[in-house]
Coordinates of C-alpha atoms in Angstrom, one line a residue:
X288 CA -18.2 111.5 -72.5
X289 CA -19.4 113.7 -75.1
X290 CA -16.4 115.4 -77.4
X291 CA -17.7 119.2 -78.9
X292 CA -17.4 119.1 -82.8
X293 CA -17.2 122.7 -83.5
X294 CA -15.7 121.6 -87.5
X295 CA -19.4 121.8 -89.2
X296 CA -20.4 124.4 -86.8
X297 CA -17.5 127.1 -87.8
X298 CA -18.4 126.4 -91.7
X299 CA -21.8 127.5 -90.6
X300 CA -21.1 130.2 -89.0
X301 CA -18.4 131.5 -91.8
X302 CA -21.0 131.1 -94.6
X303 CA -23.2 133.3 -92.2
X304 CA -21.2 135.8 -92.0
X305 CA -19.9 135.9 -95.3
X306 CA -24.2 136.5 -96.7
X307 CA -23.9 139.1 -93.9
X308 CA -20.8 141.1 -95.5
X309 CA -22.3 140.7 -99.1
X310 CA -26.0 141.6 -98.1
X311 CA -24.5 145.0 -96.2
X312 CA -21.5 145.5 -98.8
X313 CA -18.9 145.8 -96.2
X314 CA -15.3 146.0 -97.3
X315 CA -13.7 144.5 -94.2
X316 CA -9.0 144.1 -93.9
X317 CA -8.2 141.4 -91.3
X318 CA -4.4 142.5 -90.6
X319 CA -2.2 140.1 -88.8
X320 CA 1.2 141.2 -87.7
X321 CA 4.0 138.0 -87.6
X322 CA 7.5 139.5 -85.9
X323 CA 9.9 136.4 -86.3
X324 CA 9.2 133.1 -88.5
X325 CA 7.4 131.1 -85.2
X326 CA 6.2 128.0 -87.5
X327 CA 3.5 127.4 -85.0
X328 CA 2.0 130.7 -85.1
X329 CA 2.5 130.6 -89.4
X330 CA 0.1 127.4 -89.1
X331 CA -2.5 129.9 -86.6
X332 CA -2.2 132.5 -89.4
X333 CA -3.2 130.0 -92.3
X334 CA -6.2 129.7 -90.7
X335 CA -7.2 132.8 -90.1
X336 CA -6.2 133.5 -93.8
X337 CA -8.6 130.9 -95.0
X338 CA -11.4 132.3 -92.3
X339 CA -10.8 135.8 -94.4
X340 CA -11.6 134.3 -97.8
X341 CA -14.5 131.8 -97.2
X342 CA -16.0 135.3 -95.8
X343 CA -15.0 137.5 -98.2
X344 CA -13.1 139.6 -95.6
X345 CA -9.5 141.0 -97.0
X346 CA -6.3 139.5 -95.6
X347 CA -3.0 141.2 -95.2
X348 CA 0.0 139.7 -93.4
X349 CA 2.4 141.9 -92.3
X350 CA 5.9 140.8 -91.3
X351 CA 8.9 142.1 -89.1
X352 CA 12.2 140.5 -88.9
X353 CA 13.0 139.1 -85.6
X354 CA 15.7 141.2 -84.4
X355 CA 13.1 144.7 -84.8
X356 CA 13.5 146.7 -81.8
X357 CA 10.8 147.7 -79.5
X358 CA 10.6 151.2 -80.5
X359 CA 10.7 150.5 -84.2
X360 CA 8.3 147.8 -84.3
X361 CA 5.7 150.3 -81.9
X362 CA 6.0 152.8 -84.6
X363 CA 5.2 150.1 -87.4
X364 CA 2.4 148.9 -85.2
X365 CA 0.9 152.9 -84.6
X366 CA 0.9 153.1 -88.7
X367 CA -1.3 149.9 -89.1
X368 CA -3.5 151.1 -86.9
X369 CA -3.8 154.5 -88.4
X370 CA -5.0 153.0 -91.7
X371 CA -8.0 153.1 -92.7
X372 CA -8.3 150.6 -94.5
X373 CA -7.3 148.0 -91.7
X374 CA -10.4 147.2 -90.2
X375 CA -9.4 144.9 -87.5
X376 CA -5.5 144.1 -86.4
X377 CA -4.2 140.9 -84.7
X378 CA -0.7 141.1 -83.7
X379 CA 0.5 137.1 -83.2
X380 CA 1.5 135.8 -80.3
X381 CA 3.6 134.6 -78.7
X382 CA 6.1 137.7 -79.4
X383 CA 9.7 137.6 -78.0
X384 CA 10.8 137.6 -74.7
X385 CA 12.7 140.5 -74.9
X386 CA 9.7 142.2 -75.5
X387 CA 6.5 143.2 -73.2
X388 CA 3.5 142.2 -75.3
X389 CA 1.1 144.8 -73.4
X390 CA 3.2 147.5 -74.7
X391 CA 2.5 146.3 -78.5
X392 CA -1.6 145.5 -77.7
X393 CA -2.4 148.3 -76.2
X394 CA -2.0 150.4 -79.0
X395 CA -4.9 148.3 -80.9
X396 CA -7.7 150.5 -80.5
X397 CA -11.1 148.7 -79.5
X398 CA -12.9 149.0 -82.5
X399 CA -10.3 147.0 -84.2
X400 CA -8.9 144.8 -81.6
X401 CA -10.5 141.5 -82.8
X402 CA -8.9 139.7 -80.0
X403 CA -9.6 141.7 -77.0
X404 CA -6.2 141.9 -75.6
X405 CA -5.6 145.6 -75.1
X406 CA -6.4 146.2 -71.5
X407 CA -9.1 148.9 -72.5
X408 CA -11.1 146.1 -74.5
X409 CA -10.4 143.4 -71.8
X410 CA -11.5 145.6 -68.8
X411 CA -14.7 146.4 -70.8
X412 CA -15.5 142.9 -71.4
X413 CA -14.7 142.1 -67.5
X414 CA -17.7 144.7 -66.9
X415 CA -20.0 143.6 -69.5
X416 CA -19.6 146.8 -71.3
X417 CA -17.8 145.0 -75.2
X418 CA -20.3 144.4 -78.0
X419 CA -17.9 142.0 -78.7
X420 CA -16.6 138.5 -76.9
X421 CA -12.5 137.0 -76.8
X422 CA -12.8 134.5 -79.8
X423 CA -12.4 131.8 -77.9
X424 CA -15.0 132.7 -75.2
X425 CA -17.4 133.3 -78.1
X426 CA -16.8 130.1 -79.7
X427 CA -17.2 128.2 -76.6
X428 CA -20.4 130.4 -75.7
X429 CA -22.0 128.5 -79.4
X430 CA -21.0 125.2 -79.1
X431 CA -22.9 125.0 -75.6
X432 CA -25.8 126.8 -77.1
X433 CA -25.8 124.2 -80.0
X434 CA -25.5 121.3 -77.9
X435 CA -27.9 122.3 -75.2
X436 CA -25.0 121.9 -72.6
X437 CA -26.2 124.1 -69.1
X438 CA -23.3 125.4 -67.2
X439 CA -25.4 126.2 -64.4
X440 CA -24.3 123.6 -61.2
X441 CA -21.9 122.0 -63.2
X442 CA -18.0 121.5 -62.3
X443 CA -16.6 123.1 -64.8
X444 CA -11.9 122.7 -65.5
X445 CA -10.1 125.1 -67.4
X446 CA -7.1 123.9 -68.3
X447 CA -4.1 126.8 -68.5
X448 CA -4.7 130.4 -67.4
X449 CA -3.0 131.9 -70.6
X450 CA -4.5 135.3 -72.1
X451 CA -5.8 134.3 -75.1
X452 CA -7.7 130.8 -74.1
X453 CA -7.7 130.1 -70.1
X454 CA -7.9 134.1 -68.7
X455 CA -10.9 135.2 -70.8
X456 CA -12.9 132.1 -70.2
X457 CA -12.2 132.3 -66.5
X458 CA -13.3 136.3 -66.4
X459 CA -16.7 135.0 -68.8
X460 CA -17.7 131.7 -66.8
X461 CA -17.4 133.8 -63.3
X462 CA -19.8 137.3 -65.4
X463 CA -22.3 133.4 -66.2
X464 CA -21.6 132.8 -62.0
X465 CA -20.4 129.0 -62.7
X466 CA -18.4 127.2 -61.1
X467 CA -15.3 126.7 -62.1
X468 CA -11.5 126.3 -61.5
X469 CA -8.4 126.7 -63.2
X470 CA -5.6 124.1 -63.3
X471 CA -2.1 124.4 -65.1
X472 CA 1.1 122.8 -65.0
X473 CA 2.0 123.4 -61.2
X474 CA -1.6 122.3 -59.8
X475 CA -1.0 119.7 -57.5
X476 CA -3.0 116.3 -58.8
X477 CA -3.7 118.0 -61.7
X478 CA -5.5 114.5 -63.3
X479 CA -7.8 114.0 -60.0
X480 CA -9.6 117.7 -61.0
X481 CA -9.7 116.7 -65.0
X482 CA -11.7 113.4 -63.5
X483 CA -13.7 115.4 -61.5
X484 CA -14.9 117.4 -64.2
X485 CA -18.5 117.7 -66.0
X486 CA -17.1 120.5 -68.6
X487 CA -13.4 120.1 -69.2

């Protein structure tokens, strides 16, 4: 079994990109948008913090109280978008459950949704037509390339069908015609699929 070190691979690719912002002089505002005080998602956001400043890329967090209502926190979200100086918006999930996370993404417009969740972006990566891949598809799409792995004829597991890991690498590997299946918690002998598995 072979376990996919991506560590030295992101530092890499960060110190890339960061010759690539200097060398064109871009002036690039990651902004993430927290609603609550999820610890979980705080520990996400540290990440993409440090991302911003090993690349040179701005970094704003932007942060609603919990108990924001849907209309309120739309109209917040419709004036981040609006500025100009935000060059690409993230809004974290999970959100709350009293609230329809489609309603909130799809008012990320595609040249700044870095995460491809609106359903514009998403339907435009389904048909080939994004310049861009989901983060996570794109990252998996490099650490095969550096390790030489071939999906083609391989039996391929994805486990969980969630939008941000599990959906878009489903809707990529079928556009690459491999073969694949998804399992999640209510797949029936869900450990007899992980065995079976040549890409997990």
């Amino acid at each position: 079994m072979k376990i996919l070190d991506g560590k030295k691979l992101s530092e890499r690719i960060l110190n890339n990109l960061k010759r690539e912002i200097e060398n064109r002089r871009l002036n690039l505002r990651l902004a993430v948008v927290l609603v609550g005080e999820n610890p979980i998602s705080k520990i996400f956001i540290n990440q993409k913090k440090k991302a911003c400043e090993k690349t040179g890329i701005d970094f704003k967090l932007i942060k609603f109280p919990a108990g924001i209502n849907a209309a309120e926190f739309k109209k917040e979200i419709k004036k981040i978008v609006q500025n100009p100086v935000n060059s690409g918006i993230i809004i974290q999930l999970p959100l709350s459950k009293k609230f329809l996370p489609e309603e909130f993404l799809n008012l990320i417009p595609e040249e700044k949704d870095i995460d491809v969740l609106s359903k514009k972006s998403f339907q435009k990566f389904a048909k080939r037509k994004l310049p861009i891949l989901p983060p996570t598809v794109a990252a998996t799409a490099i650490l095969l390339k550096k390790y030489r792995i071939k999906i083609k004829n391989k039996n391929i597991v994805i486990i969980g069908k969630g939008r941000l890991v599990g959906r878009p690498l489903a809707v990529w590997l079928k556009l690459q015609r491999a073969k694949f299946s998804v399992v999640e918690k209510n797949t029936k002998n869900i450990f007899s699929h992980i065995k079976k598995a040549d890409i997990l």
